[in-house]
CSV table of C-alpha atoms and ligand atoms in Angstrom, one decimal:
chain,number,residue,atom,x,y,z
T,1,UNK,CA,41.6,-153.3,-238.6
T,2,UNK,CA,40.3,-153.4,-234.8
T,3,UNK,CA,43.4,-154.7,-234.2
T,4,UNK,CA,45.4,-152.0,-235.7
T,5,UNK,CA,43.5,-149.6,-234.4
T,6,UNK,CA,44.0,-150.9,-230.5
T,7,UNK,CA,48.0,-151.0,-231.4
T,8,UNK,CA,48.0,-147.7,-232.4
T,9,UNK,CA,45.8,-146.4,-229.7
T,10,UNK,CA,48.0,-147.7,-227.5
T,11,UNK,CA,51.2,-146.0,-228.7
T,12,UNK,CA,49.5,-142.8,-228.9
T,13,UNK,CA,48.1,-142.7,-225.1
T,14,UNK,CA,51.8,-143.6,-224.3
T,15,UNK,CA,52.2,-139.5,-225.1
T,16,UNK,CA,49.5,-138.3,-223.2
T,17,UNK,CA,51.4,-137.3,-220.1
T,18,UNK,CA,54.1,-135.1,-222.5
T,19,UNK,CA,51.2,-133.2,-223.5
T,20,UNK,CA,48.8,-130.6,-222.7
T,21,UNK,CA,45.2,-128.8,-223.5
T,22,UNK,CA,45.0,-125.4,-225.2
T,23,UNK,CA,44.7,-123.3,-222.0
T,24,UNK,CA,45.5,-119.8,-224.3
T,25,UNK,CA,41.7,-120.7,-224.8
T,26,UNK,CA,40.1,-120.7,-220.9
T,27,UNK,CA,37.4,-123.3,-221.6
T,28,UNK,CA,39.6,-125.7,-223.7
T,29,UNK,CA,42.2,-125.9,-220.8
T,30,UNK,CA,39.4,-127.3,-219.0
T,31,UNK,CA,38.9,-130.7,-221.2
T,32,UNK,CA,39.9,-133.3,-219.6
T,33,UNK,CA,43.4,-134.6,-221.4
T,34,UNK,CA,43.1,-138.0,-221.1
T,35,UNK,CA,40.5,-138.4,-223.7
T,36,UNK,CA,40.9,-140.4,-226.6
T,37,UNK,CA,39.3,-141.9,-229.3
T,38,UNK,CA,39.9,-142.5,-233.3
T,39,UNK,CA,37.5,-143.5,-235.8
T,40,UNK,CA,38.3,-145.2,-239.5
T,41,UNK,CA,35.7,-144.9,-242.6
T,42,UNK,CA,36.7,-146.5,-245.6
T,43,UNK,CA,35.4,-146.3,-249.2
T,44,UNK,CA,34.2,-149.8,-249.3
T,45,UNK,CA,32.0,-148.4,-246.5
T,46,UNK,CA,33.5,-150.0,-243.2
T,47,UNK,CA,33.6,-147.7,-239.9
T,48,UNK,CA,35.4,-148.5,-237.0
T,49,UNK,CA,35.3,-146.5,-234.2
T,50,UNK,CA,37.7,-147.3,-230.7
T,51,UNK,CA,38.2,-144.8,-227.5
T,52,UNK,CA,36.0,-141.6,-227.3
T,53,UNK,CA,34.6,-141.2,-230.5
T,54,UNK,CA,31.1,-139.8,-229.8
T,55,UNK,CA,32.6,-137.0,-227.7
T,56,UNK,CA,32.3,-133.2,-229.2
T,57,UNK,CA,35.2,-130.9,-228.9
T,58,UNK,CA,35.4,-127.9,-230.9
T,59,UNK,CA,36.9,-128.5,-234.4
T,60,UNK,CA,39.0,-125.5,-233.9
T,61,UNK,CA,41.6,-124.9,-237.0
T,62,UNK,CA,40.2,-128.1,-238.9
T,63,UNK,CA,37.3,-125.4,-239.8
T,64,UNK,CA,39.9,-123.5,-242.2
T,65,UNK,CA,39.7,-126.2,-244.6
T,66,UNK,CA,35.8,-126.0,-244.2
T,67,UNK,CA,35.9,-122.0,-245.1
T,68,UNK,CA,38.8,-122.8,-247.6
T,69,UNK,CA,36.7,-124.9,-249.4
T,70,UNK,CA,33.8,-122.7,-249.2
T,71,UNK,CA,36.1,-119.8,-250.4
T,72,UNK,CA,36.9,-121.5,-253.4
T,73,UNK,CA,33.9,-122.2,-254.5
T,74,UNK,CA,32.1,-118.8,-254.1
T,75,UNK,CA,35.0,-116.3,-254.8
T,76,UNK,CA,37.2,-118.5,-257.3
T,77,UNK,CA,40.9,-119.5,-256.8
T,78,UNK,CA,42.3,-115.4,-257.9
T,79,UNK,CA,40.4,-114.1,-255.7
T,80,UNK,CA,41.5,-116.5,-252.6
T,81,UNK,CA,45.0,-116.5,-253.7
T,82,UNK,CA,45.5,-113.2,-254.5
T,83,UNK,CA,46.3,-112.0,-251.1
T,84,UNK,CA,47.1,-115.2,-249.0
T,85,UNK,CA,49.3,-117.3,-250.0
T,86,UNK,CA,50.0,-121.3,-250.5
T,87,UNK,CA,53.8,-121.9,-248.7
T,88,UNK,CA,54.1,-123.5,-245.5
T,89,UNK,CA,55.2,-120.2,-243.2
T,90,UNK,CA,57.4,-122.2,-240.9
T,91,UNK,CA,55.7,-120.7,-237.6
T,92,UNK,CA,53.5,-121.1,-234.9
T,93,UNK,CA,50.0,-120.5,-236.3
T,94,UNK,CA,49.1,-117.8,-234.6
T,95,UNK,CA,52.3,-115.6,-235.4
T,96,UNK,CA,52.5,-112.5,-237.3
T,97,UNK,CA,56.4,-111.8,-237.0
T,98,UNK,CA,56.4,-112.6,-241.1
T,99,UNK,CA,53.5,-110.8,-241.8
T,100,UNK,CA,54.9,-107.8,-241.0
T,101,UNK,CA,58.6,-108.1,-241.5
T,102,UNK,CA,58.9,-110.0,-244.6
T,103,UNK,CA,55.8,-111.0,-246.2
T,104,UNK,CA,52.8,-108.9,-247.4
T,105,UNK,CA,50.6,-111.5,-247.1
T,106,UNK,CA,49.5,-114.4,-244.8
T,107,UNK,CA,51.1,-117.7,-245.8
T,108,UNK,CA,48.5,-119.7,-246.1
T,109,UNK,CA,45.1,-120.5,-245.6
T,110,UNK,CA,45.8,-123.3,-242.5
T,111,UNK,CA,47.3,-120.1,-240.5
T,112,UNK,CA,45.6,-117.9,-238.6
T,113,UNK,CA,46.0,-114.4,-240.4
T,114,UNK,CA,45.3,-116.6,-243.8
T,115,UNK,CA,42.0,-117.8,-242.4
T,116,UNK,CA,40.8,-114.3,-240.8
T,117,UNK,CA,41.5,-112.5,-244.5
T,118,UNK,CA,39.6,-115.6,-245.6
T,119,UNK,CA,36.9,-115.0,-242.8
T,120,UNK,CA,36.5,-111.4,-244.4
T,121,UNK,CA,35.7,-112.6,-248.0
T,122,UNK,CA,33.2,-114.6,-246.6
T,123,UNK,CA,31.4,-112.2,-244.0
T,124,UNK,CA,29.5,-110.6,-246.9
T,125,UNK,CA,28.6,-113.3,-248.9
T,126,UNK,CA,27.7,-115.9,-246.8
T,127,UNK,CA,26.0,-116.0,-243.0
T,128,UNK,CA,27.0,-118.6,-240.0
T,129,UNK,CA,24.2,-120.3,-240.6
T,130,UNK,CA,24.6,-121.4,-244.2
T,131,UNK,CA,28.1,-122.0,-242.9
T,132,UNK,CA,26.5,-124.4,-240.0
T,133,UNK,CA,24.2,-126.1,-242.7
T,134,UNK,CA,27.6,-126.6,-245.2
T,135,UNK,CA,29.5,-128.1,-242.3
T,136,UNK,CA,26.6,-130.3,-240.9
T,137,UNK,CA,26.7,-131.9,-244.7
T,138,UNK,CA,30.0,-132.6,-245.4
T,139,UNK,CA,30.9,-133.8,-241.6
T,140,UNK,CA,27.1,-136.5,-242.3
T,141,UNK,CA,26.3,-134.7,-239.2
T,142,UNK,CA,22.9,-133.1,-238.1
T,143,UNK,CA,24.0,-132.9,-234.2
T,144,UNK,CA,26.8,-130.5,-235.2
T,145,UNK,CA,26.2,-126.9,-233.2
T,146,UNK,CA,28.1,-123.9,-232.2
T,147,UNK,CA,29.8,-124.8,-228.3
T,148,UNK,CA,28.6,-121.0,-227.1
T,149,UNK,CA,31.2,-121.7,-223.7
T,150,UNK,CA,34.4,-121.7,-226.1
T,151,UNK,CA,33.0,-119.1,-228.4
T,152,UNK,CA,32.5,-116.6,-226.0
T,153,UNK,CA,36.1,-118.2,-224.4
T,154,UNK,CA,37.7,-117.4,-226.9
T,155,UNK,CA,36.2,-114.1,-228.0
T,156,UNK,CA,37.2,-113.0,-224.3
T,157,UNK,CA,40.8,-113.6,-224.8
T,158,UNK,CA,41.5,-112.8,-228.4
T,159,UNK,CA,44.1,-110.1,-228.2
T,160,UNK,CA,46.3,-111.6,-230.3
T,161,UNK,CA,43.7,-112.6,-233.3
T,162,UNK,CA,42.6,-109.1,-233.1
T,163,UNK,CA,46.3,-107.8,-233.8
T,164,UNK,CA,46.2,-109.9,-237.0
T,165,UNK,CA,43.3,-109.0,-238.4
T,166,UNK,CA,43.9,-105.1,-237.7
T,167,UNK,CA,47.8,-105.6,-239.0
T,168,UNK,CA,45.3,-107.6,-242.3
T,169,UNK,CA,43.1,-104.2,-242.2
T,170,UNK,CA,46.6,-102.0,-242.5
T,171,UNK,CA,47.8,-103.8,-245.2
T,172,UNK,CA,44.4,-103.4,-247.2
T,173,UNK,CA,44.3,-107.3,-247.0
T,174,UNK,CA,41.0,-107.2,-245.3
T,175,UNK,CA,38.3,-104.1,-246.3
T,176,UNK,CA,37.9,-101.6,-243.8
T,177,UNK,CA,36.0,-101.9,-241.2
T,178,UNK,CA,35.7,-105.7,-240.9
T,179,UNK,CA,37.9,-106.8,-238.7
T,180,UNK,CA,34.9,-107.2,-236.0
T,181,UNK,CA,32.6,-109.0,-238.2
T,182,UNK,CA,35.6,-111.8,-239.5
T,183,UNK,CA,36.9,-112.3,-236.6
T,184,UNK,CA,33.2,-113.2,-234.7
T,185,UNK,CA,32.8,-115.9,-238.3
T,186,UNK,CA,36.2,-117.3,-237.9
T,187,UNK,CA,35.4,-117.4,-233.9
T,188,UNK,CA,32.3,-119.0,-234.7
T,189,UNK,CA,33.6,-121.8,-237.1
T,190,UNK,CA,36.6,-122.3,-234.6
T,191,UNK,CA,33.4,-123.3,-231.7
T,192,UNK,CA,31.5,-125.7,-233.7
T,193,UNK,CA,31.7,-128.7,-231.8
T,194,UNK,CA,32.4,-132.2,-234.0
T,195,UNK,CA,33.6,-135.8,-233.1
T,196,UNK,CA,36.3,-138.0,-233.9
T,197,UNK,CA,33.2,-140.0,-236.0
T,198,UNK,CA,32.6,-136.3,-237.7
T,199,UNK,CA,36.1,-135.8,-238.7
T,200,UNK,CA,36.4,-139.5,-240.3
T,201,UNK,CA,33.1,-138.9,-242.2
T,202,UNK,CA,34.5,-135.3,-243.7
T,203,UNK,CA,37.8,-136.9,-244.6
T,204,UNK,CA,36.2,-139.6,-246.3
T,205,UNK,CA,34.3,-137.1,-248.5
T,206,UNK,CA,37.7,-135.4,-249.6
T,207,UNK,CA,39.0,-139.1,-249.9
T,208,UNK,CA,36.4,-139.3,-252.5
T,209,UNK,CA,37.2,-136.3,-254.6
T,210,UNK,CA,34.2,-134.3,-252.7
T,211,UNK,CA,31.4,-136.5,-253.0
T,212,UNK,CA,28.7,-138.4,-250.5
T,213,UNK,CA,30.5,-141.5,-249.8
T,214,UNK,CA,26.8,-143.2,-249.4
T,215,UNK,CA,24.5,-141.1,-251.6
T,216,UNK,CA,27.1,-139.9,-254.2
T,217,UNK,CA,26.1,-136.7,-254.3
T,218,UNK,CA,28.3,-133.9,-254.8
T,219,UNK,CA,29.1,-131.6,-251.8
T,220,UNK,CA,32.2,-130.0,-253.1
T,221,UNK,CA,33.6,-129.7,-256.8
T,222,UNK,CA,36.9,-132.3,-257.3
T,223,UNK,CA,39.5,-129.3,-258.7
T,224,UNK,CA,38.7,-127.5,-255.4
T,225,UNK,CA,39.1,-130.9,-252.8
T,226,UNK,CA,42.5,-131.1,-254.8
T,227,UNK,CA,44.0,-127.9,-253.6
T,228,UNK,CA,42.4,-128.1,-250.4
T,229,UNK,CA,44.1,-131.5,-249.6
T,230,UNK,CA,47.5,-130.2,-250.9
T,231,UNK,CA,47.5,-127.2,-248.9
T,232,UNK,CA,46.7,-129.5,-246.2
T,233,UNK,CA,49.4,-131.9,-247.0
T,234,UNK,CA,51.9,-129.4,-247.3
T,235,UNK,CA,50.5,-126.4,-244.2
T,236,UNK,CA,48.2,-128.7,-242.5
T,237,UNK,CA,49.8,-129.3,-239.1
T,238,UNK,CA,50.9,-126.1,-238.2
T,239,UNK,CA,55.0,-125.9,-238.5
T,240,UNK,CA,55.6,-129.6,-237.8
T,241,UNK,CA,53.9,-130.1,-241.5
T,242,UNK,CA,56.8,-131.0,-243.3
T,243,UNK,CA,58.1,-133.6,-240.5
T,244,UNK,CA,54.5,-135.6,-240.3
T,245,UNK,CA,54.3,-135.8,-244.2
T,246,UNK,CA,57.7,-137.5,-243.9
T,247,UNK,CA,56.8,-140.0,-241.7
T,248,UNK,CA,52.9,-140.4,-242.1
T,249,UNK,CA,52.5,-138.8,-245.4
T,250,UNK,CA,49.0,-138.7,-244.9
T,251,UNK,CA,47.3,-135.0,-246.0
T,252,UNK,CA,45.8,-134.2,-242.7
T,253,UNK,CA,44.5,-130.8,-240.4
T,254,UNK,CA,44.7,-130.4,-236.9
T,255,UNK,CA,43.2,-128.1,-234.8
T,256,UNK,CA,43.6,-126.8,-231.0
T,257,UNK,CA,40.9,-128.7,-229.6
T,258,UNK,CA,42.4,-132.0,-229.6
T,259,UNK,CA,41.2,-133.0,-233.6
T,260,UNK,CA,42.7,-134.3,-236.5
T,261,UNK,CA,40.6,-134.9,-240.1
T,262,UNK,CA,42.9,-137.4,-241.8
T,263,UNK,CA,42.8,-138.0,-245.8
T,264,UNK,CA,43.8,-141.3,-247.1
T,265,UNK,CA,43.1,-140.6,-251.5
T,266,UNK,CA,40.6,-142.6,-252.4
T,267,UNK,CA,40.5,-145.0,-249.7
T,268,UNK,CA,39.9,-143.7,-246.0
T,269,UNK,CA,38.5,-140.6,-244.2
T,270,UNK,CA,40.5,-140.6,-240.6
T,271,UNK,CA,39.3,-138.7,-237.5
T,272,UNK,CA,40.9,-138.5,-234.4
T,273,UNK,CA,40.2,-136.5,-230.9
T,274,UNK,CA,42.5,-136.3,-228.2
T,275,UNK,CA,43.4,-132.8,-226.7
T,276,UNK,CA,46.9,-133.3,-225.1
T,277,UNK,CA,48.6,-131.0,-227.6
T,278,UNK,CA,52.1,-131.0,-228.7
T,279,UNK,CA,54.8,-127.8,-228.6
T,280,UNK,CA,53.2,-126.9,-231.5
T,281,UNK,CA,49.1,-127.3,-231.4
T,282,UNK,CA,49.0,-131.2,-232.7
T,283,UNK,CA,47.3,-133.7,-230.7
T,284,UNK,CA,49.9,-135.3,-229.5
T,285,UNK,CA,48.9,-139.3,-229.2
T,286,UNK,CA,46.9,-138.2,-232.6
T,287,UNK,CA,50.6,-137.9,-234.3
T,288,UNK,CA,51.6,-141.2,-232.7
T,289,UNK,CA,48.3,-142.7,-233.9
T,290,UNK,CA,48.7,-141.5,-237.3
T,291,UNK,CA,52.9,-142.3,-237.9
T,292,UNK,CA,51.1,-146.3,-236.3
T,293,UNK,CA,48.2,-146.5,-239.0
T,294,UNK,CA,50.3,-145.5,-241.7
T,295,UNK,CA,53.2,-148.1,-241.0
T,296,UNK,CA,50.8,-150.7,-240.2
T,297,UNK,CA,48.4,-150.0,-243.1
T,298,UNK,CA,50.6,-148.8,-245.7
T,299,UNK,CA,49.2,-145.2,-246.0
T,300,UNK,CA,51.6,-143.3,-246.6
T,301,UNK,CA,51.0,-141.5,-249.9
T,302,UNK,CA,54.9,-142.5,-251.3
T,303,UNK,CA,54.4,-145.9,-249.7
D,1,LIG,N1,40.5,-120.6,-232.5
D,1,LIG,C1,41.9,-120.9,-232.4
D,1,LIG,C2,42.8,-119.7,-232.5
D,1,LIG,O1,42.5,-118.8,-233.3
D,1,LIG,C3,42.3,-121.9,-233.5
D,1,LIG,C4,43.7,-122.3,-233.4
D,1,LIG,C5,43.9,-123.7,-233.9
D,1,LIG,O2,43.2,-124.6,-233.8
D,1,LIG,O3,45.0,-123.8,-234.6
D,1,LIG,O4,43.7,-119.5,-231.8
């Protein structure tokens, strides 16, 4: 496996120089792009861990399958997917062309206007910090806090967030009045700083249908980690989703600081950091590190 690992390491810092940080986001421009690091947990309880795998980043959009989750569990599927939808929307994550012109609703929950009407259903049932506590447990990950230099970052420069959620509030997809309060929670999930070691650990407990992979306890009923890893299959890497399930075919989220949470069913939890991002808001050796582990390892989920 450490041998893998290396070979695929090495084809994805190849990419490196053809990518580059989030710099929309002040403080994420800033990161130094060279970093890299991926780290492998197995159901049979095996870690391995190669490159810069200790070093927090902010998880960014990986937190919308977090809140998804959440969602799920404390409104109920009708009420998630009443006004947000489940088809990939074929753009840039942070667009709302489509929302306006020929769609009523966000896409999905992986996008951003999907995630802010999520944001809103969440606001007044649940508070940051029980959100903190949920993510802390499902990432095995006590060190897990809020990065207060990207939060307030971001929150500086979030014009175009704001024109979502007040187009949302227009359309009577959000309730009135809370486009403040949602976007701050979303804001706040985005800035929650993980590792590479975090992300492997959370993608190990969707591997396992939702549960502890060493205590077996449950952190998240099975019918909801089934939806959540389809709509991650099929929206999960912005609009390059449908060309990395053809060649990795592994269910996996990215998100603009540099991370990708990897689901192998049943077998693996994958986490990966490296910021250089693609055109479209993947990490950019963290695609060539994926399509590597999948050939080599056989994970592709038609293989
Ligand atoms: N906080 C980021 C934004 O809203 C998240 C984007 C992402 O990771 O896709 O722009």
């Amino acid at each position: 496996m450490r041998e893998i690992l290396k070979r695929a390491i090495g084809e994805g810092r190849e990419e490196i120089a053809f990518g580059e940080t989030a710099s929309y986001i002040p403080e994420l421009g800033r990161v130094d792009k060279n970093q890299l690091g991926v780290c492998v947990y197995t159901s049979e309880g095996k870690k391995e861990a190669l490159g810069d795998t200790d070093v927090r980043f902010t998880i960014q959009s990986i937190s919308k399958v977090i809140t998804l989750a959440v969602a799920l569990e404390r409104c109920g599927f009708y009420k998630v997917f009443e006004k947000v939808g489940m088809e990939p929307s074929g753009d840039a994550f942070n667009s709302l062309v489509k929302l306006d012109l020929s769609s009523n609703y966000p896409y999905n929950p992986m996008i951003n206007s999907g995630a802010i009407a999520i944001a809103s259903y969440l606001t007044p049932i649940i508070s940051f910090k029980k959100m903190l506590e949920i993510t802390r447990k499902l990432c095995l990950d006590e060190q897990i806090t809020l990065n207060s230099d990207v939060y307030l970052s971001e929150m500086a420069n979030i014009s175009r967030n704001k024109a979502i959620a007040y187009l949302l509030e227009s359309k009577g997809i959000i309730a009135s009045g809370s486009v403040q309060e949602s976007l701050d929670f979303y804001v706040r999930m985005c800035s929650l700083n993980v590792t590479a070691e975090s992300l492997a650990n959370f993608g190990l407990v969707l591997a396992l249908g939702g549960v502890h992979p060493e205590t077996g306890e449950r952190l998240l009923e099975e019918d909801v980690v089934k939806v959540v890893k389809t709509i991650m299959l099929t929206c999960g890497m912005y609009d390059g989703s449908g060309e990395f399930a053809v060649h990795v075919g592994i269910p996996s989220k990215s998100g603009v600081g540099g991370g990708i949470l990897s689901v192998v069913d049943k077998k693996m939890g994958i986490g990966i950091f490296g910021p250089a991002l693609d055109s479209k808001g993947n990490s950019i050796a963290g695609r060539y590190i994926l399509r590597s582990l999948s050939r080599e390892l056989g994970l592709h989920m038609f293989s």
